[in-house]
Short mmCIF file of C-alpha atoms in Angstrom, two decimals:
data_model
loop_
_atom_site.label_atom_id
_atom_site.label_comp_id
_atom_site.label_asym_id
_atom_site.label_seq_id
_atom_site.Cartn_x
_atom_site.Cartn_y
_atom_site.Cartn_z
CA MET D 1 -66.28 49.22 52.95
CA ASN D 2 -68.56 51.59 51.22
CA HIS D 3 -68.24 51.18 47.03
CA LEU D 4 -65.54 52.60 44.82
CA ASP D 5 -65.70 56.78 43.40
CA VAL D 6 -64.98 56.89 40.85
CA GLU D 7 -61.46 58.09 41.01
CA GLN D 8 -60.96 54.59 42.74
CA VAL D 9 -62.17 52.75 39.61
CA GLU D 10 -59.27 54.32 37.73
CA ARG D 11 -56.50 54.27 40.11
CA LEU D 12 -56.68 51.04 39.91
CA LEU D 13 -56.93 51.04 36.51
CA ASP D 14 -53.87 52.58 35.35
CA GLY D 15 -51.62 51.04 38.97
CA GLU D 16 -51.86 54.39 40.57
CA ILE D 17 -52.46 53.08 43.99
CA ALA D 18 -50.93 55.60 46.38
CA THR D 19 -52.82 55.95 49.05
CA ALA D 20 -54.05 53.66 52.17
CA GLY D 21 -57.30 54.34 51.28
CA ASP D 22 -56.39 52.72 47.65
CA ARG D 23 -54.92 49.99 48.78
CA SER D 24 -58.32 49.04 50.77
CA ALA D 25 -59.88 49.88 48.15
CA ARG D 26 -57.74 47.30 45.66
CA VAL D 27 -59.16 45.20 48.92
CA HIS D 28 -61.96 45.71 48.17
CA VAL D 29 -62.60 44.71 44.89
CA GLY D 30 -61.68 40.83 45.70
CA GLU D 31 -64.83 40.73 47.17
CA CYS D 32 -67.25 43.09 45.62
CA GLY D 33 -68.58 41.35 42.33
CA ASP D 34 -70.10 45.05 41.53
CA CYS D 35 -66.95 46.98 41.65
CA ARG D 36 -65.30 44.21 40.12
CA GLU D 37 -66.81 44.96 36.95
CA ARG D 38 -66.99 48.43 37.43
CA VAL D 39 -63.52 48.24 37.29
CA ALA D 40 -63.35 45.96 34.17
CA LEU D 41 -66.16 47.72 32.10
CA ALA D 42 -63.60 50.41 32.25
CA GLU D 43 -60.74 48.78 31.28
CA ARG D 44 -62.08 47.17 28.48
CA GLN D 45 -64.23 51.05 27.33
CA THR D 46 -60.50 52.38 27.88
CA GLU D 47 -58.90 49.81 25.72
CA ALA D 48 -61.54 49.77 22.84
CA ILE D 49 -60.41 54.00 22.90
CA ARG D 50 -56.85 53.10 22.77
CA ASN D 51 -57.57 50.75 19.40
CA LEU D 52 -59.50 53.63 17.87
CA LEU D 53 -56.92 55.85 18.94
CA ARG D 54 -54.54 54.33 16.99
CA GLN D 55 -56.71 54.29 14.08
CA VAL D 56 -54.88 58.43 13.26
CA ASP D 57 -51.31 57.19 14.15
CA HIS D 58 -48.64 58.73 11.63
CA GLU D 59 -45.28 57.04 11.51
CA PRO D 60 -43.13 58.63 13.58
CA PRO D 61 -39.43 60.44 11.94
CA LYS D 62 -36.42 59.02 11.02
CA VAL D 63 -34.65 60.98 13.36
CA ASP D 64 -32.11 59.47 16.31
CA ALA D 65 -31.11 60.70 19.73
CA ARG D 66 -27.39 61.50 17.90
CA GLN D 67 -29.06 63.71 15.02
CA LEU D 68 -30.83 65.98 17.70
CA ALA D 69 -28.06 66.08 19.93
CA ALA D 70 -26.05 67.31 17.16
CA GLN D 71 -28.75 69.79 17.35
CA ALA D 72 -28.30 71.22 19.58
CA ARG D 73 -24.59 72.02 20.00
CA VAL D 74 -24.60 73.93 16.74
CA ARG D 75 -27.99 76.22 18.21
CA GLY D 76 -25.68 76.05 21.50
CA GLY D 77 -26.45 77.10 24.63
CA GLY D 78 -27.08 80.80 25.91
CA TRP D 79 -23.14 81.84 26.44
CA GLN D 80 -22.43 80.12 22.85
CA LYS D 81 -25.29 82.00 21.10
CA TRP D 82 -23.61 85.34 22.76
CA ALA D 83 -19.85 84.12 21.88
CA ALA D 84 -20.61 83.70 18.26
CA GLY D 85 -23.03 86.82 18.23
CA ILE D 86 -20.46 88.51 19.78
CA LEU D 87 -17.32 86.53 17.79
CA LEU D 88 -19.44 88.23 14.47
CA VAL D 89 -20.05 91.50 15.22
CA ILE D 90 -16.39 91.96 16.02
CA GLY D 91 -15.29 89.81 12.63
CA SER D 92 -17.94 91.82 10.63
CA ALA D 93 -16.37 95.10 12.45
CA GLY D 94 -12.85 93.87 11.73
CA ILE D 95 -13.57 93.33 7.98
CA LEU D 96 -14.90 96.19 7.65
CA TYR D 97 -12.26 98.59 9.11
CA ALA D 98 -9.60 96.23 6.96
CA ALA D 99 -12.17 96.55 4.00
CA PRO D 100 -9.99 98.87 -0.15
CA GLY D 101 -12.31 101.93 0.71
CA SER D 102 -13.81 101.81 3.44
CA PRO D 103 -14.39 104.91 5.67
CA LEU D 104 -14.41 102.90 8.77
CA ARG D 105 -10.89 103.51 8.87
CA GLY D 106 -10.96 108.00 8.25
CA TRP D 107 -13.93 108.00 10.22
CA LEU D 108 -11.91 106.56 13.84
CA ALA D 109 -8.99 108.19 12.95
CA ALA D 110 -11.44 111.42 12.57
CA ALA D 111 -12.80 110.50 16.65
CA ALA D 112 -9.76 110.64 18.18
CA ARG D 113 -7.82 113.55 17.01
CA TRP D 114 -11.31 114.84 17.95
CA ILE D 115 -11.35 114.01 20.71
CA GLY D 116 -7.41 114.64 21.56
CA HIS D 117 -6.14 111.51 21.96
CA ALA D 118 -3.14 111.13 19.49
CA GLU D 119 -3.57 110.91 16.53
CA VAL D 120 -4.30 107.39 14.90
CA LYS D 121 -3.82 106.27 11.32
CA ALA D 122 -5.67 104.64 9.44
CA PRO D 123 -3.75 101.54 8.15
CA SER D 124 -4.56 102.24 4.46
CA GLU D 125 -1.86 104.33 4.40
CA GLU D 126 1.17 102.00 5.46
CA SER D 127 -0.43 99.14 5.18
CA PRO D 128 -3.17 98.55 2.60
CA SER D 129 -2.75 95.02 2.28
CA ALA D 130 -3.70 94.96 6.26
CA PRO D 131 -5.19 91.84 7.70
CA ALA D 132 -8.96 91.86 9.03
CA PRO D 133 -8.58 89.85 12.41
CA ARG D 134 -9.50 86.08 12.00
CA SER D 135 -13.05 85.34 13.28
CA VAL D 136 -14.40 82.05 12.02
CA SER D 137 -17.55 81.51 12.33
CA GLY D 138 -18.52 77.45 11.13
CA ILE D 139 -21.47 74.74 11.55
CA ALA D 140 -20.59 71.11 12.29
CA VAL D 141 -23.04 68.33 12.13
CA ILE D 142 -23.90 63.93 11.63
CA PRO D 143 -23.78 63.40 9.19
CA GLY D 144 -26.13 60.28 9.17
CA ASP D 145 -26.40 58.59 5.72
CA SER D 146 -26.09 61.12 3.76
CA LEU D 147 -25.01 64.60 4.08
CA VAL D 148 -25.84 67.56 1.20
CA ILE D 149 -23.65 69.89 1.38
CA LEU D 150 -25.41 73.30 -0.18
CA PHE D 151 -23.75 75.96 -1.14
CA GLU D 152 -27.10 78.35 -2.11
CA GLU D 153 -24.91 80.34 -4.89
CA SER D 154 -22.13 79.83 -7.01
CA GLN D 155 -19.22 81.86 -6.15
CA PRO D 156 -16.73 83.11 -8.37
CA GLU D 157 -13.34 83.94 -6.21
CA GLY D 158 -13.10 82.00 -2.74
CA ARG D 159 -13.00 77.55 -2.86
CA ALA D 160 -14.33 74.61 -1.19
CA ARG D 161 -11.22 73.21 0.11
CA ILE D 162 -12.40 69.61 1.75
CA THR D 163 -10.25 67.45 3.98
CA LEU D 164 -11.06 63.84 4.78
CA THR D 165 -11.00 63.22 9.25
CA PRO D 166 -11.29 60.34 10.95
CA GLY D 167 -13.34 62.41 13.09
CA THR D 168 -17.17 62.20 13.25
CA GLU D 169 -19.05 65.39 12.05
CA VAL D 170 -18.79 66.99 8.97
CA THR D 171 -17.61 70.51 10.16
CA VAL D 172 -17.36 73.22 8.02
CA ARG D 173 -15.79 76.63 7.55
CA ALA D 174 -15.82 80.04 6.98
CA PRO D 175 -14.39 83.83 7.53
CA ALA D 176 -16.77 85.42 10.29
CA GLY D 177 -19.99 87.43 8.91
CA SER D 178 -19.02 85.68 5.21
CA ALA D 179 -22.09 83.02 5.16
CA THR D 180 -24.32 81.99 6.85
CA PHE D 181 -25.63 78.17 8.18
CA THR D 182 -28.44 75.98 8.21
CA SER D 183 -28.85 72.50 9.50
CA GLN D 184 -31.72 70.93 7.44
CA VAL D 185 -32.40 66.83 8.09
CA SER D 186 -29.75 65.61 5.94
CA ARG D 187 -28.91 68.78 4.22
CA LEU D 188 -26.45 71.24 4.71
CA VAL D 189 -26.85 74.73 3.39
CA ILE D 190 -24.66 78.13 3.20
CA GLY D 191 -26.43 80.98 2.70
CA ASN D 192 -23.60 82.29 0.10
CA GLU D 193 -24.74 84.98 -1.48
CA GLY D 194 -22.25 87.89 -2.77
CA ALA D 195 -19.11 86.19 -0.62
CA ALA D 196 -15.76 85.55 -1.66
CA SER D 197 -14.56 83.80 1.30
CA THR D 198 -12.54 79.75 1.33
CA TYR D 199 -14.42 77.68 3.25
CA ASP D 200 -12.76 74.41 4.54
CA ILE D 201 -15.15 71.91 5.61
CA GLU D 202 -14.19 68.85 6.94
CA ILE D 203 -15.57 65.47 5.59
CA PRO D 204 -15.23 62.24 8.55
CA LEU D 205 -13.79 59.30 6.54
CA ARG D 206 -16.45 57.06 7.95
CA ALA D 207 -19.21 59.14 6.12
CA PRO D 208 -21.55 56.99 4.28
CA ARG D 209 -22.31 59.59 1.45
CA VAL D 210 -21.41 63.50 1.15
CA GLU D 211 -22.12 65.77 -1.51
CA VAL D 212 -21.22 69.28 -2.19
CA LEU D 213 -23.72 71.11 -4.23
CA VAL D 214 -23.18 74.59 -5.52
CA LYS D 215 -25.89 76.06 -7.24
CA GLY D 216 -27.54 72.55 -6.99
CA GLU D 217 -24.74 71.03 -9.37
CA ARG D 218 -21.96 68.45 -7.81
CA ILE D 219 -18.40 69.76 -6.75
CA PHE D 220 -17.69 66.69 -4.79
CA LEU D 221 -19.52 63.20 -4.19
CA LYS D 222 -17.97 60.50 -0.90
CA GLU D 223 -19.93 57.52 -1.46
CA GLY D 224 -17.92 54.98 0.58
CA LEU D 225 -13.97 55.99 -0.33
CA ASP D 226 -15.09 56.82 -3.70
CA ILE D 227 -14.45 60.75 -4.27
CA THR D 228 -15.70 62.73 -7.39
CA ILE D 229 -14.72 65.88 -7.48
CA ALA D 230 -15.09 68.46 -10.57
CA ASP D 231 -12.16 69.54 -10.25
CA THR D 232 -8.30 69.61 -7.66
CA GLY D 233 -7.11 72.16 -7.64
CA VAL D 234 -3.79 70.70 -5.30
CA GLY D 235 -3.82 67.00 -6.09
CA THR D 236 -6.03 64.75 -3.15
CA GLY D 237 -7.22 66.55 -0.24
CA PRO D 238 -7.39 68.50 0.77
CA TYR D 239 -9.37 69.01 -2.14
CA LEU D 240 -9.44 72.96 -3.08
CA LEU D 241 -12.29 73.48 -6.15
CA PRO D 242 -14.13 75.90 -7.22
CA LEU D 243 -17.43 77.03 -6.17
CA THR D 244 -19.23 77.68 -9.90
CA GLY D 245 -20.63 75.13 -9.80
CA ARG D 246 -18.72 72.71 -13.06
CA LYS D 247 -20.27 68.72 -13.13
CA PRO D 248 -17.83 66.74 -12.67
CA MET R 1 -35.24 83.82 7.23
CA HIS R 2 -35.93 81.00 10.03
CA GLY R 3 -33.72 78.09 11.12
CA GLN R 4 -30.14 80.26 10.74
CA ILE R 5 -27.58 79.29 12.52
CA LEU R 6 -24.03 81.45 13.05
CA VAL R 7 -22.40 79.10 14.98
CA ALA R 8 -18.44 79.94 15.99
CA LEU R 9 -16.89 75.96 16.92
CA ARG R 10 -15.96 74.98 19.51
CA ALA R 11 -12.67 75.30 21.63
CA GLY R 12 -11.32 71.20 23.04
CA ILE R 13 -11.29 69.94 26.18
CA PRO R 14 -9.00 71.29 28.50
CA ALA R 15 -6.45 69.03 29.71
CA ASP R 16 -5.05 67.93 32.73
CA SER R 17 -8.04 68.90 35.49
CA SER R 18 -10.03 66.60 37.14
CA ARG R 19 -12.74 69.34 37.21
CA ALA R 20 -12.71 69.22 33.10
CA GLU R 21 -13.29 65.15 32.89
CA ALA R 22 -15.61 65.22 35.71
CA ARG R 23 -17.18 67.89 33.70
CA THR R 24 -16.82 64.45 30.33
CA GLY R 25 -17.38 61.93 32.91
CA SER R 26 -20.74 64.08 34.06
CA ARG R 27 -21.38 64.38 29.97
CA ALA R 28 -20.74 60.60 28.73
CA ASP R 29 -23.11 60.16 31.65
CA PHE R 30 -25.78 62.41 30.77
CA HIS R 31 -25.11 61.77 27.31
CA ASP R 32 -25.81 57.94 27.57
CA ARG R 33 -29.11 58.61 29.81
CA TYR R 34 -30.09 61.32 26.43
CA VAL R 35 -29.90 57.94 24.35
CA ALA R 36 -32.06 55.34 26.09
CA LEU R 37 -34.08 58.21 26.86
CA PHE R 38 -35.22 59.65 23.87
CA ASP R 39 -35.19 55.69 22.45
CA THR R 40 -37.98 55.23 25.34
CA HIS R 41 -39.91 58.56 24.47
CA PHE R 42 -39.30 60.67 21.86
CA THR R 43 -42.24 58.52 20.01
CA ARG R 44 -44.92 58.35 22.89
CA LEU R 45 -44.20 61.75 22.92
CA PHE R 46 -44.42 62.41 19.30
CA ARG R 47 -47.91 60.39 19.39
CA TYR R 48 -48.91 62.19 21.59
CA PHE R 49 -48.79 65.40 19.47
CA ASP R 50 -49.43 63.83 16.65
CA ARG R 51 -52.70 62.48 17.71
CA LEU R 52 -53.52 65.41 19.86
CA SER R 53 -52.93 68.03 16.92
CA GLY R 54 -53.77 65.51 13.70
CA GLU R 55 -50.57 67.20 11.47
CA PRO R 56 -47.71 65.28 12.36
CA ASP R 57 -45.07 67.58 11.70
CA LEU R 58 -46.29 70.25 13.92
CA ALA R 59 -45.85 66.79 16.01
CA ALA R 60 -42.38 66.10 14.94
CA ASP R 61 -41.57 69.88 14.94
CA ILE R 62 -41.98 69.73 18.89
CA ALA R 63 -41.47 65.80 20.26
CA GLN R 64 -37.53 67.11 17.87
CA GLU R 65 -38.26 70.80 19.97
CA ALA R 66 -38.00 68.87 23.33
CA PHE R 67 -35.29 66.71 23.14
CA ILE R 68 -33.06 69.89 21.50
CA LYS R 69 -34.06 71.47 24.96
CA LEU R 70 -32.67 69.15 26.87
CA TYR R 71 -30.11 68.58 24.82
CA GLU R 72 -29.04 71.86 26.01
CA ARG R 73 -30.09 71.95 29.45
CA GLN R 74 -26.79 69.57 29.51
CA GLU R 75 -28.30 68.27 32.83
CA MET R 76 -31.02 65.16 33.76
CA PRO R 77 -34.39 66.85 35.33
CA ASP R 78 -35.88 64.38 37.92
CA ARG R 79 -38.11 63.88 35.99
CA PRO R 80 -37.00 63.80 32.67
CA GLU R 81 -40.67 62.51 31.21
CA ALA R 82 -42.64 64.59 33.19
CA TRP R 83 -40.20 67.56 32.01
CA LEU R 84 -40.51 66.64 28.25
CA ILE R 85 -43.42 66.32 28.03
CA SER R 86 -44.28 69.75 29.83
CA VAL R 87 -41.81 71.45 27.60
CA ALA R 88 -43.46 70.43 25.10
CA MET R 89 -47.61 71.37 26.43
CA ASN R 90 -45.94 74.81 27.23
CA LEU R 91 -43.75 74.93 22.99
CA PHE R 92 -47.13 73.33 21.53
CA ARG R 93 -49.45 76.51 23.05
CA ASN R 94 -47.30 78.89 21.99
CA THR R 95 -47.60 76.89 18.92
CA ARG R 96 -51.25 77.10 18.48
CA SER R 97 -51.47 80.87 20.37
CA THR R 98 -48.79 83.34 18.53
CA GLY R 99 -49.90 80.71 15.47
CA ALA R 100 -46.35 80.94 14.73
CA ARG R 101 -44.57 79.47 11.63
CA ARG R 102 -43.25 75.47 12.66
CA ARG R 103 -40.00 75.39 12.79
CA LEU R 104 -38.96 72.15 10.51
CA LEU R 105 -35.92 70.54 11.84
CA LEU R 106 -35.11 66.99 11.31
CA THR R 107 -38.80 65.50 9.86
CA GLY R 108 -37.35 62.84 7.83
CA GLN R 109 -38.82 61.08 5.26
CA ARG R 110 -42.51 59.40 6.72
CA GLY R 111 -44.80 57.42 5.59
CA GLU R 112 -48.71 58.27 4.82
CA ARG R 113 -49.67 55.25 7.64
CA VAL R 114 -47.74 52.89 10.30
CA TYR R 115 -49.37 49.17 8.94
CA SER R 116 -48.75 46.68 11.59
CA ASP R 117 -50.70 43.72 9.57
CA PRO R 118 -50.90 44.00 6.02
CA PRO R 119 -52.17 46.53 4.04
CA PRO R 120 -55.44 46.95 3.62
CA THR R 121 -57.95 45.87 0.46
CA PRO R 122 -58.88 49.57 -1.27
CA GLU R 123 -62.40 48.63 0.44
CA GLN R 124 -60.88 47.88 3.69
CA SER R 125 -59.11 51.24 2.72
CA VAL R 126 -62.12 53.08 2.39
CA ILE R 127 -64.18 51.98 5.60
CA GLY R 128 -60.93 52.30 7.56
CA LYS R 129 -60.63 56.48 5.92
CA GLU R 130 -63.66 56.98 7.59
CA SER R 131 -63.34 55.86 10.54
CA GLN R 132 -60.18 57.34 11.05
CA ALA R 133 -62.15 60.57 10.11
CA ARG R 134 -64.35 60.32 13.08
CA VAL R 135 -62.39 59.40 15.39
CA ARG R 136 -60.61 62.79 14.59
CA THR R 137 -64.01 64.51 14.41
CA VAL R 138 -64.71 63.52 18.07
CA ILE R 139 -60.97 64.17 19.76
CA ASP R 140 -61.74 67.22 17.69
CA GLY R 141 -64.69 67.93 19.45
CA MET R 142 -63.66 67.19 23.27
CA PRO R 143 -63.38 69.66 25.40
CA GLU R 144 -59.65 70.77 25.75
CA ARG R 145 -58.49 69.67 29.22
CA GLU R 146 -60.12 66.35 28.79
CA ARG R 147 -58.80 65.59 25.37
CA GLU R 148 -54.82 66.07 26.81
CA LEU R 149 -56.22 63.84 29.71
CA LEU R 150 -57.44 60.61 27.37
CA LEU R 151 -54.56 61.04 24.64
CA LEU R 152 -52.12 60.83 28.12
CA GLN R 153 -53.07 58.40 29.65
CA ALA R 154 -52.66 56.58 26.17
CA GLU R 155 -49.60 57.24 26.51
CA GLY R 156 -48.71 55.50 29.76
CA TYR R 157 -48.18 58.76 31.17
CA SER R 158 -48.35 59.04 34.83
CA TYR R 159 -51.43 61.24 36.75
CA ARG R 160 -48.25 63.51 38.43
CA ASP R 161 -47.09 63.43 35.17
CA MET R 162 -50.27 64.45 33.85
CA ALA R 163 -51.35 67.43 36.34
CA ASP R 164 -48.33 68.26 35.86
CA ALA R 165 -48.38 69.05 33.12
CA LEU R 166 -51.62 69.88 32.90
CA ASP R 167 -51.49 72.03 35.91
CA LEU R 168 -54.18 69.89 37.39
CA ASN R 169 -54.87 68.16 40.91
CA GLU R 170 -53.51 65.20 41.05
CA ALA R 171 -56.35 63.90 43.34
CA SER R 172 -59.30 64.32 40.53
CA ILE R 173 -57.42 63.46 37.58
CA GLY R 174 -58.82 59.57 38.21
CA THR R 175 -62.33 61.46 38.31
CA LEU R 176 -61.18 63.47 34.84
CA LEU R 177 -60.96 60.46 33.03
CA ALA R 178 -63.93 58.79 33.71
CA ARG R 179 -65.10 62.40 32.14
CA ALA R 180 -62.64 62.04 29.57
CA ARG R 181 -63.84 59.17 28.33
CA GLN R 182 -67.56 59.01 28.58
CA LEU R 183 -66.84 61.81 26.70
CA PHE R 184 -65.31 60.27 23.83
CA ARG R 185 -67.59 57.89 24.04
CA ALA R 186 -70.62 59.41 24.03
CA ALA R 187 -69.47 62.01 20.79
CA TYR R 188 -67.90 58.93 19.10
CA GLU R 189 -71.35 56.70 18.85
CA GLU R 190 -73.44 60.22 17.95
CA GLU R 191 -71.16 60.39 14.48
CA PRO R 192 -72.88 59.45 11.99
#
C-alpha cells in the first residue's frame, strides 16, 4: 500500500475510520514507521493546540437544564405565541369596551345602526359596571436557589396576593394587557407602569428564597420557611400586600 | 424593549386519555433526554463559541438559546449534537451579520477564568495574559472556515457534525483540519 495521504492521517488521529480504505490505512500504519511517525506528530501538534486553546477559556454560565426548559415554556411554541397574542387582543378590547367613558361602545352602537341591524345598546347606559372579560396573562418560572420578583413601579391601586403552594414553579397572573413579564436570571420583572391590577403570585413552599420588590423596596421575603412581609391585609396566606413599596 | 414575555398560563393536561398519557410519557422521555444532553453538551457548546468569539456572554447566550430552541421542539432530532451546533452556528452568524443586540438570557455569575490548578502568581499572571493574548490573536487571524473547524475538532465533534454545521464535504474534513492546524502553528510561531 502507498503511504497515507493527509486525509487518512487525520482520520486515524480522530478515530474517523469509516471506509475499507481507512481500515487498510490502519493496517499500513502498523507496518510503516514513516506513516506512524506522521500520525504521532499530528497527534502531538493537535494536543499542543488544545492546550493553548484552554488559555482563552472562560467559566461557563451557571445555568441548568431546568432553567432553560422553564424559559422555553415561558416563551412558548408557535401556537402558544399566537394564543397569547389573541388573548391579549381580546383582553385589551374587552377592557377598552368596558372602561368608564370608553367611546368604543358608542362607536359600535353607531356602526350597528348604520349597517341596519337591531340597535345595540351601549352597556354603560344600563349596566355601567359591566365586567371586562376575564382574560389572564402571566408567567411561570422555576425559582432556583433565589428569585426576585420585581415590580418596576409602585401602584396606588391593586395588590400582590401571594399564596404558598406545594408546586414547583413561581407563577404570576394578572388581567391580560395590564402588565408585561420578563424572565431574567434569578429575576422576574413585571412592567406595571400605569397599572392598577391585583397580581396573583404563587410561590412553592420548597423555594429556598423568594423576594418581592416594588421599585426596589422589599414587600415580601420568603427565606426557607420564614416569611417577612410589609403588610398583611387578610391575615396569614394568602398575603395581600400593597404595591406602594413600603419596606417590611 | 427586548426580552419581554407575555404568555397565557398553560392549560391543564386532559385526564383519562390514553393519547394524553402517551404524550405525557413521551414528554417525560424527551425531558430526561434533554437533561442528559444538556449535562454532556452544554459546556462544550459554550466553550466552542467562547473560543470562537472571545466573548463569553455572547457564547452563553448562543448556547442557551440553542438549548431553548431544542426544548421548544419537544422532539429530539435524530442527531441532537449536530442539530444543536447547526442551530447555534446559525444564531452566531445572524448575530454577526445583523449586528443584532444580544439578549442576555440566564447568564449567571461567572468568574474571569477557569483555573484547575492553584491560582497563578503575579509573574505567572503577566506571562499568562501575554500568552492568552497571543492565542486570541492567532485564533482571530485565522480564516473563518479553518478557525471553526479547528475549534470544533478541539471539542471532539465528529467529522459528520462538522461537515453539517459548516456546510462542507465530509470527505475532505481531515485535509481541511490538517491545513487549519498548520495555519494555527505558523501564526502562533510568528506572533511575538
